[in-house]
PDB file of C-alpha atoms in Angstrom:
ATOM      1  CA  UNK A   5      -9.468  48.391  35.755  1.00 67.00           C
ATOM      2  CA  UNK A   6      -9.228  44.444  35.333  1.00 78.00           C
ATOM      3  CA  UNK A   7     -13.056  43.591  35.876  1.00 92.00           C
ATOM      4  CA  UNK A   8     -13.393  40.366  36.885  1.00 95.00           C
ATOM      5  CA  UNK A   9     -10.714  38.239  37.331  1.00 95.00           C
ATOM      6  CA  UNK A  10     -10.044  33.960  38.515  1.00 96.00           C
ATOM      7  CA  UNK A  11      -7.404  32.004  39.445  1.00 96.00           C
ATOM      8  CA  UNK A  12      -6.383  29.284  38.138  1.00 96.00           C
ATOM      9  CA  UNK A  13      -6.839  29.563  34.877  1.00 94.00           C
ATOM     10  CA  UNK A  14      -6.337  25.853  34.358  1.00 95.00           C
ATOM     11  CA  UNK A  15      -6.852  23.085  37.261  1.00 95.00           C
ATOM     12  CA  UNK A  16      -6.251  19.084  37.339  1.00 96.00           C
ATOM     13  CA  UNK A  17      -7.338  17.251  40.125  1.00 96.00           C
ATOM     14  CA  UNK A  18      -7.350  14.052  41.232  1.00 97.00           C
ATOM     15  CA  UNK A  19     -10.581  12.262  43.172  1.00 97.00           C
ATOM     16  CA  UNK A  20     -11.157  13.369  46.508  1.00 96.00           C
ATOM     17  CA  UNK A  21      -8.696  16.340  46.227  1.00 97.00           C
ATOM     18  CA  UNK A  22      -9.805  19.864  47.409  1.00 96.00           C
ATOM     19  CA  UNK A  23      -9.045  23.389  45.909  1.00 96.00           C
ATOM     20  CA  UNK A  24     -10.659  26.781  46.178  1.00 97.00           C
ATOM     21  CA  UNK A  25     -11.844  29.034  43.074  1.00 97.00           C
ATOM     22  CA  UNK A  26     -10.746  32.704  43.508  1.00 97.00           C
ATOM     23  CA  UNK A  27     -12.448  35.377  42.212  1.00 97.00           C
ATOM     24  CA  UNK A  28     -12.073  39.328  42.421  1.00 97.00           C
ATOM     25  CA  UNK A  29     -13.868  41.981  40.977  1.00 96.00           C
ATOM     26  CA  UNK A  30     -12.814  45.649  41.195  1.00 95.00           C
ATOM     27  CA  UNK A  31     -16.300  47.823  40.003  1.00 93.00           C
ATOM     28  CA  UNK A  32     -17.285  47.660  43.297  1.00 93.00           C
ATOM     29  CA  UNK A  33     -20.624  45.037  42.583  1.00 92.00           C
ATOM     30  CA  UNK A  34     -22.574  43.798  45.679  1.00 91.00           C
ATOM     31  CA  UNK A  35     -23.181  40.621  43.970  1.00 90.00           C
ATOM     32  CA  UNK A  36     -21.135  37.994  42.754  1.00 93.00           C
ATOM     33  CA  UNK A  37     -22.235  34.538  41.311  1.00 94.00           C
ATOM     34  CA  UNK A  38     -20.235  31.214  40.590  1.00 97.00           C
ATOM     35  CA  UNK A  39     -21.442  29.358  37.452  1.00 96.00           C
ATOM     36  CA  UNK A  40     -20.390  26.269  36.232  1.00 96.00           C
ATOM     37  CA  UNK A  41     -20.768  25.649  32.534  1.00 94.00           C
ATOM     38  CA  UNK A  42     -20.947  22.416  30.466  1.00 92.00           C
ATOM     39  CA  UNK A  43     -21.884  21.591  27.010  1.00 85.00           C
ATOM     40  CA  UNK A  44     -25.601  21.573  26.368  1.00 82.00           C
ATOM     41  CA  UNK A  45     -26.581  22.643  29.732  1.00 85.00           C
ATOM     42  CA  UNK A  46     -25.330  26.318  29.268  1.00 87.00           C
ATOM     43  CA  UNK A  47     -24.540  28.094  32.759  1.00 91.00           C
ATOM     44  CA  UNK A  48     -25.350  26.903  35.797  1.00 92.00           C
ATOM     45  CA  UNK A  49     -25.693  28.951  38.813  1.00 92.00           C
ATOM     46  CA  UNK A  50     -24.163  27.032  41.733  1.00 95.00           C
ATOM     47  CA  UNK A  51     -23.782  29.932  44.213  1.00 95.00           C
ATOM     48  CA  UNK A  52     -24.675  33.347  44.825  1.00 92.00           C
ATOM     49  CA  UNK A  53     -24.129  36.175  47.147  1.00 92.00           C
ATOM     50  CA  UNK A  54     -26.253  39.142  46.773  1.00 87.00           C
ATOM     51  CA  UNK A  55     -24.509  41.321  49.151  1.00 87.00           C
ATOM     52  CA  UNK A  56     -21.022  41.387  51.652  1.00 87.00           C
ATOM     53  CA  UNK A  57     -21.557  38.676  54.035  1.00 87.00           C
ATOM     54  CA  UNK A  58     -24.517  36.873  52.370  1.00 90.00           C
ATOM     55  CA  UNK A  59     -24.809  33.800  50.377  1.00 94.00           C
ATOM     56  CA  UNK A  60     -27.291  31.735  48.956  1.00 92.00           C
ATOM     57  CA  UNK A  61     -28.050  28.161  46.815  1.00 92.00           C
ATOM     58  CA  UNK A  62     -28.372  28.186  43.218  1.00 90.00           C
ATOM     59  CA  UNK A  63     -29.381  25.251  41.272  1.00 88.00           C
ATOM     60  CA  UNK A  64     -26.447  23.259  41.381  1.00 94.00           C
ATOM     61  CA  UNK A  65     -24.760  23.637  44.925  1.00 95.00           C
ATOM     62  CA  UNK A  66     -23.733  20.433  45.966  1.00 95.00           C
ATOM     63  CA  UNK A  67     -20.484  19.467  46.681  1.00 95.00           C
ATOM     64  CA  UNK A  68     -19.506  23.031  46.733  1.00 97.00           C
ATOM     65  CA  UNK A  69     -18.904  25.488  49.621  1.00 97.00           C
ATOM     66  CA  UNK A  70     -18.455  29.257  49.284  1.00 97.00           C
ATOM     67  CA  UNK A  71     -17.238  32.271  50.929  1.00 96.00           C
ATOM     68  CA  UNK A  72     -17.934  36.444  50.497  1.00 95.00           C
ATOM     69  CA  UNK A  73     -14.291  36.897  51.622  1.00 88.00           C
ATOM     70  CA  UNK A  74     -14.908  40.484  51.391  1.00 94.00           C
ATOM     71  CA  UNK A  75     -16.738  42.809  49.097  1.00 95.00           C
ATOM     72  CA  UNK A  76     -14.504  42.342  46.372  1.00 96.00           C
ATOM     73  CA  UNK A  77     -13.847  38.852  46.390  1.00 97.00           C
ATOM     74  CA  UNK A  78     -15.953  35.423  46.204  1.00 97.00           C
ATOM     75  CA  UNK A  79     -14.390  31.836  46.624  1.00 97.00           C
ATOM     76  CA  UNK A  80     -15.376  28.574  45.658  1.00 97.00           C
ATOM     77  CA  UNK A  81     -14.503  25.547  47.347  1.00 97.00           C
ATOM     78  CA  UNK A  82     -14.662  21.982  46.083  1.00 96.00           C
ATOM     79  CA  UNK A  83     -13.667  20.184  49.654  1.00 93.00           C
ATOM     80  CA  UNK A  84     -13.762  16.829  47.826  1.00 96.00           C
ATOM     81  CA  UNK A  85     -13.296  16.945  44.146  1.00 95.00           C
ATOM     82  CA  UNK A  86     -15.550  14.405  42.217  1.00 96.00           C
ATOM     83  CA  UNK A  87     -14.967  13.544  37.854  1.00 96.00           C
ATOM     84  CA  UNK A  88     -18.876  15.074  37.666  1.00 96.00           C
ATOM     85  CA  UNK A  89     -16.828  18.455  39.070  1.00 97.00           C
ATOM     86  CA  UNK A  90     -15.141  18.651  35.819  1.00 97.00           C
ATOM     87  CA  UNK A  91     -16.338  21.584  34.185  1.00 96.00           C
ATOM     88  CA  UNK A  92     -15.517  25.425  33.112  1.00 95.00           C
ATOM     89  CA  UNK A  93     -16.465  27.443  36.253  1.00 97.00           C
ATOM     90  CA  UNK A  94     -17.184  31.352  35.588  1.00 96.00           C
ATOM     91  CA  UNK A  95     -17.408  33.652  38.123  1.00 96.00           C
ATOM     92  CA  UNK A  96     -19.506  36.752  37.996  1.00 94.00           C
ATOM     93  CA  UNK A  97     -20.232  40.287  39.460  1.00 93.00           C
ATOM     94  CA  UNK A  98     -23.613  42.665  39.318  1.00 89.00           C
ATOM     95  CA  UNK A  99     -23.966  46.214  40.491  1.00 86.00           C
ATOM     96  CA  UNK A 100     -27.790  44.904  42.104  1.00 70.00           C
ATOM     97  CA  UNK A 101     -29.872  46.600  43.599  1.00 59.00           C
ATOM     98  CA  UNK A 102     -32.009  45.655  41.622  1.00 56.00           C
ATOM     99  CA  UNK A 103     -31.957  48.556  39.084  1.00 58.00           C
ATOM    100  CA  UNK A 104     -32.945  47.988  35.745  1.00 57.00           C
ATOM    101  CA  UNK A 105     -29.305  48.416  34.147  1.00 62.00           C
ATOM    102  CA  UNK A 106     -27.997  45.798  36.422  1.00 74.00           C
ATOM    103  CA  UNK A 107     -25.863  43.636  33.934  1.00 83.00           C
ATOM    104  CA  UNK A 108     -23.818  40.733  35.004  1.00 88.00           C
ATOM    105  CA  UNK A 109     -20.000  40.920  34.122  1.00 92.00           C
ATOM    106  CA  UNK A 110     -17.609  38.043  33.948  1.00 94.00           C
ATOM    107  CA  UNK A 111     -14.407  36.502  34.775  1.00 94.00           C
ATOM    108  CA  UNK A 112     -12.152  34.389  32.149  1.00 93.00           C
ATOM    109  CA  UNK A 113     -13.085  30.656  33.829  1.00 94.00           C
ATOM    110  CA  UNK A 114     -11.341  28.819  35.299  1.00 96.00           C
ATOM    111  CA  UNK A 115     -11.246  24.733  33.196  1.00 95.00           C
ATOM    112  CA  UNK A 116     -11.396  22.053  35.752  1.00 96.00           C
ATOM    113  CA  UNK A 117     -10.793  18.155  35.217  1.00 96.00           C
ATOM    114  CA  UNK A 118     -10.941  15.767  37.896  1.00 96.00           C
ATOM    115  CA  UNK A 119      -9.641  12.414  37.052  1.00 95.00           C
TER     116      UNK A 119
ATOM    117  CA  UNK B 223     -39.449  30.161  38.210  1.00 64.00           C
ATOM    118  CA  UNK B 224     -37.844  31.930  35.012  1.00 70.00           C
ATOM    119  CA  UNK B 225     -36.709  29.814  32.330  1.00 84.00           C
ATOM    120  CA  UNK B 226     -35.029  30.579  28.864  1.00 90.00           C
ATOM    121  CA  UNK B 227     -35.620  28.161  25.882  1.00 92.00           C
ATOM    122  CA  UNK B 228     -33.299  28.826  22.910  1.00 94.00           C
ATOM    123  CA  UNK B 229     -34.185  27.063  19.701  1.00 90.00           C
ATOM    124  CA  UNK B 230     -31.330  25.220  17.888  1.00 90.00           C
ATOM    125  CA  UNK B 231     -28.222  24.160  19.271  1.00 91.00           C
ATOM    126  CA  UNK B 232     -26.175  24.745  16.092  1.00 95.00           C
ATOM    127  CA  UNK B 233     -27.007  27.367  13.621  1.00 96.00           C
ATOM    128  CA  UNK B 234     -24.971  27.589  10.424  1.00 97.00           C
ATOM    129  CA  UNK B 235     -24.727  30.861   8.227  1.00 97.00           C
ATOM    130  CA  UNK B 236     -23.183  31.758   5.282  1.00 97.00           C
ATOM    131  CA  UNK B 237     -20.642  34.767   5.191  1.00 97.00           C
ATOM    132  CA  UNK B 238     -23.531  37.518   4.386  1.00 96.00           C
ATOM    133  CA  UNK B 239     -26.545  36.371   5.459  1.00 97.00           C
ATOM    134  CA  UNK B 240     -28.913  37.050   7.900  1.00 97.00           C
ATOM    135  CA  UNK B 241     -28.447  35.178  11.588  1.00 97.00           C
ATOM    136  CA  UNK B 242     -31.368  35.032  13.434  1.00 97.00           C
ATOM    137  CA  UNK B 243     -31.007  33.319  16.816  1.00 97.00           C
ATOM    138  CA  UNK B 244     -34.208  32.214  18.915  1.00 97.00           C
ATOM    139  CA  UNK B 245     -35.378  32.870  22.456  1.00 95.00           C
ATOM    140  CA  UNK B 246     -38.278  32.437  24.442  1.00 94.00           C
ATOM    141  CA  UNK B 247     -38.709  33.171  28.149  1.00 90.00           C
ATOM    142  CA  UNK B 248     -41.215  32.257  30.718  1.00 86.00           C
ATOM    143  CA  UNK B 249     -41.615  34.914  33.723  1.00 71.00           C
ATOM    144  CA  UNK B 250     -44.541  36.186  35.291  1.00 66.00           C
ATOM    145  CA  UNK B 251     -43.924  39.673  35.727  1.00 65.00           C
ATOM    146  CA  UNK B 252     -42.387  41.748  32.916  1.00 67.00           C
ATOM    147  CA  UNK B 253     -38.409  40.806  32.692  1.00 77.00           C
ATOM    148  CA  UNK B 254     -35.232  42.477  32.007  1.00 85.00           C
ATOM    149  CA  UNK B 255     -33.619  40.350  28.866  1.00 90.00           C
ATOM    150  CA  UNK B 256     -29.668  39.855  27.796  1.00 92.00           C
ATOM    151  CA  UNK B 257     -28.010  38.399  25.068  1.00 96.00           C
ATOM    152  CA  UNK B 258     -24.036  37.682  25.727  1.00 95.00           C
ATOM    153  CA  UNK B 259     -21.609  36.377  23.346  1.00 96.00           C
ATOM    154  CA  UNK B 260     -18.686  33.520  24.491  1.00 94.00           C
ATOM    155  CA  UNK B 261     -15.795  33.493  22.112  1.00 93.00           C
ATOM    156  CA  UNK B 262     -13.537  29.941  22.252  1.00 88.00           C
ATOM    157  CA  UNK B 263     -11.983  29.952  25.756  1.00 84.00           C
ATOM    158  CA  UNK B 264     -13.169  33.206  26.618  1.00 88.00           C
ATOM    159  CA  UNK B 265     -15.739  34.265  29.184  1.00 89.00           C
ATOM    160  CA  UNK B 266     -18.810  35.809  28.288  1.00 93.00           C
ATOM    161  CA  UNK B 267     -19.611  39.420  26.992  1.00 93.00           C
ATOM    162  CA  UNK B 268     -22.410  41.492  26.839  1.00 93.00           C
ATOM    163  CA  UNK B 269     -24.013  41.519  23.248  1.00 95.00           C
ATOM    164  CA  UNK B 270     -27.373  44.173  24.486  1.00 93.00           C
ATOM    165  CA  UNK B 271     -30.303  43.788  27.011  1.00 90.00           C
ATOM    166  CA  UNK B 272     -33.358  44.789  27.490  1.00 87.00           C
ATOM    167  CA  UNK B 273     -34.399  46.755  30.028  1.00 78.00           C
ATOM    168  CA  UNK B 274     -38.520  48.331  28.886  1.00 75.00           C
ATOM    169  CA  UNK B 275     -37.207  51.281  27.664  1.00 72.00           C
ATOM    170  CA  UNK B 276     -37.668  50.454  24.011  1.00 80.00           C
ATOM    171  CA  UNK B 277     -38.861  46.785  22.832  1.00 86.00           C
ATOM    172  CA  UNK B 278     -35.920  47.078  19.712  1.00 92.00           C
ATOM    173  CA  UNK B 279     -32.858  46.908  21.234  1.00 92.00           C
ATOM    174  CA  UNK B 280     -29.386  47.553  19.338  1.00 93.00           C
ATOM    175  CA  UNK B 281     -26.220  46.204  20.846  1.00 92.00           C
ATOM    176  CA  UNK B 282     -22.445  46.069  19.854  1.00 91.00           C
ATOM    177  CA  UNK B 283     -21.213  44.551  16.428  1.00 91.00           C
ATOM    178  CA  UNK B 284     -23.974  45.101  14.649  1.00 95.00           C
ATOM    179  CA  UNK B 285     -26.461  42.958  16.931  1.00 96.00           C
ATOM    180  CA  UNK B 286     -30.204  43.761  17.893  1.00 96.00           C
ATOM    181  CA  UNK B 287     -33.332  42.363  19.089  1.00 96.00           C
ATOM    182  CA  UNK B 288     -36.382  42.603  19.845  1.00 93.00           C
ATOM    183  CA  UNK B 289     -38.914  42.249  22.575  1.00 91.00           C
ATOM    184  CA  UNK B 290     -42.206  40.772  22.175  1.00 91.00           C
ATOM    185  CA  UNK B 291     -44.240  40.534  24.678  1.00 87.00           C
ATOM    186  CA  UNK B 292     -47.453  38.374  22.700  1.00 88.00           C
ATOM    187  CA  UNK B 293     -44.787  36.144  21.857  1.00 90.00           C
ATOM    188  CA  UNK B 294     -42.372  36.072  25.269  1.00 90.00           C
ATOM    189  CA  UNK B 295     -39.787  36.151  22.982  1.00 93.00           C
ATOM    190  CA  UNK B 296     -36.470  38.244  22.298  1.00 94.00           C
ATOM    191  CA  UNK B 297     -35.147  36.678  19.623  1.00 97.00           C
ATOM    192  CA  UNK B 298     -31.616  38.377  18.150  1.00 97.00           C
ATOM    193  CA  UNK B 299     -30.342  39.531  14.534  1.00 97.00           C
ATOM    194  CA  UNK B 300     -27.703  40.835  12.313  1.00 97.00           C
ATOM    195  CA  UNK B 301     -28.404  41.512   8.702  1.00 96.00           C
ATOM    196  CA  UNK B 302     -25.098  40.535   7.539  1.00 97.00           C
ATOM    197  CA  UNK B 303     -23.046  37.473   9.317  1.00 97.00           C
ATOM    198  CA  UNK B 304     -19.282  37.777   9.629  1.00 96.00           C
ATOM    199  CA  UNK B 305     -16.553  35.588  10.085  1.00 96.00           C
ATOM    200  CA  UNK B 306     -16.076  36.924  12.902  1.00 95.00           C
ATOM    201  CA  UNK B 307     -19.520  36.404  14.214  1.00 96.00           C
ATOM    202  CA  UNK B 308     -18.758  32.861  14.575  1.00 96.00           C
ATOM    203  CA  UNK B 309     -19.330  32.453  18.664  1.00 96.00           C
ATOM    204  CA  UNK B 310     -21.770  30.639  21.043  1.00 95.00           C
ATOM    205  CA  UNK B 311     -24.748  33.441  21.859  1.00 97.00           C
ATOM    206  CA  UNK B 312     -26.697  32.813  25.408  1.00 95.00           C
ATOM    207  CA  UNK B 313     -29.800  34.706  26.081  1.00 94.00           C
ATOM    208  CA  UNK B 314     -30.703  34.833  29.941  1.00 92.00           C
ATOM    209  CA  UNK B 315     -33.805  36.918  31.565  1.00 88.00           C
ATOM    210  CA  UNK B 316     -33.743  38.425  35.198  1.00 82.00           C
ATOM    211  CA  UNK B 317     -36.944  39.522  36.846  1.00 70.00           C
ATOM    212  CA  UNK B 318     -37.172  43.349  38.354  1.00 64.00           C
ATOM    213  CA  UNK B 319     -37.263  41.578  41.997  1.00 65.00           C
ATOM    214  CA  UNK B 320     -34.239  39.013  41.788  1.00 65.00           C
ATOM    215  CA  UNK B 321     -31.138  39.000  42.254  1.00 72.00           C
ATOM    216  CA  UNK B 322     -30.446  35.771  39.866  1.00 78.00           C
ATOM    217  CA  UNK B 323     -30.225  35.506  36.217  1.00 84.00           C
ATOM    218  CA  UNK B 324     -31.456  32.578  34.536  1.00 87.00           C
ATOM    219  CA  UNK B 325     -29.113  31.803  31.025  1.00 91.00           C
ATOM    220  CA  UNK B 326     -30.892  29.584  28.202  1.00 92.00           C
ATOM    221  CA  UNK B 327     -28.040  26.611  26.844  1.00 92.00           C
ATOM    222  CA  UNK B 328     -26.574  28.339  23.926  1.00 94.00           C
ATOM    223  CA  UNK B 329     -26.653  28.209  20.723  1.00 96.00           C
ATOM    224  CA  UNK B 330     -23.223  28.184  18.872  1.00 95.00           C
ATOM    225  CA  UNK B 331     -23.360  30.154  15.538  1.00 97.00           C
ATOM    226  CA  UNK B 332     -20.663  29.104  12.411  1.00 97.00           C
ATOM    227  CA  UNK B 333     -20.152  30.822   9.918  1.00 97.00           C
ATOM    228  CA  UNK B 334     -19.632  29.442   6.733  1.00 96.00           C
ATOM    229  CA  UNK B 335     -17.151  31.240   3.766  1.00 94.00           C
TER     230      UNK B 335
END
């Protein structure tokens, strides 16, 4: 049982360069979140998807696209990398439905610098 | 909107002491609370939530906190700090109608020898 996993581990990127986040989760969680994290801000929610075939804005979405591939996986896509992308990015699962021992479980990261 | 405040950035131990780490949350219907625990380059864990079914809550490692409601706070404790302990701590609050979790910016513990 891996949990949550993301590939890369480790990105570089040049300006204006595109790449997709993977993420895969095998509890079989109808949510998954992307977060992007970056010191003193904490994490960020950038996107969400509450259920297979739904997504939705979090605070930070711009500049970033996403798809519910499936039930068990969530990508993020940065179609035009910018240096204010560079960041850890965490992806995340839930069981939700809204239950009261809905916990959020998460990948590794995945560290990103965009020169 | 939710929001988590956690006091102090950087809180500094000694080997055997208390750690007391701060967190206050605004919501507007009763919340479901979580502490997690990032190690260096690691993702984060969960350290205990809250959930209503008892306001003290004990989690792994030795960890616990408590919910107040007078105080919309849930700050977290461990008698005796480790080396080991030595992590950045997030607290973040979900309400009971959401689907999003809202995470406060951390507050990196060190332990000192």
């Amino acid at each position: 049982n891996a949990g949550v996993t993301q590939t890369p581990k480790f990105q570089v990127l040049k300006t204006g360069q595109s790449m997709t986040l993977q993420c895969a989760q095998d509890m079989n969680h109808n949510s998954m979140y992307w977060y992007r994290q970056d010191p003193g801000m904490g994490l960020r929610l950038i996107y969400y998807s509450a259920s297979e075939g739904t997504t939705d804005k979090g605070e930070v979405p711009n500049g970033y696209n996403v798809s519910r591939l499936n039930k068990r996986e969530f990508s993020l896509r940065l179609e035009s990398a910018a240096p204010s992308q560079t960041s850890v990015y965490f992806c995340a699962s839930s069981p939700t439905s809204g239950g009261s021992t809905d916990t959020q479980y998460f990948g590794p990261g995945t560290r990103l610098t965009v020169l | 909107a939710q929001s988590v405040t956690q006091l102090g950035s950087h809180v500094s131990v000694s080997e055997g002491a208390l750690v007391l780490l701060r967190c206050n949350y605004s919501s507007s219907v009763p919340p479901y609370l979580f502490w997690y625990v990032q190690y260096p380059n690691q993702g984060l864990q969960l350290l205990l939530k809250y959930t209503s079914a008892a306001t003290l809550v004990k989690g792994i490692n030795g960890f616990e906190a408590e919910f107040k409601k007078s105080e919309t706070s849930f700050h977290l404790t461990k008698p005796t700090a480790h080396m080991s302990d030595a992590a950045e701590y997030f607290c973040a609050v979900r309400t009971n109608t959401g689907n999003q979790f809202y995470f406060g910016t951390g507050t990196s513990l060190t332990v000192i020898p």
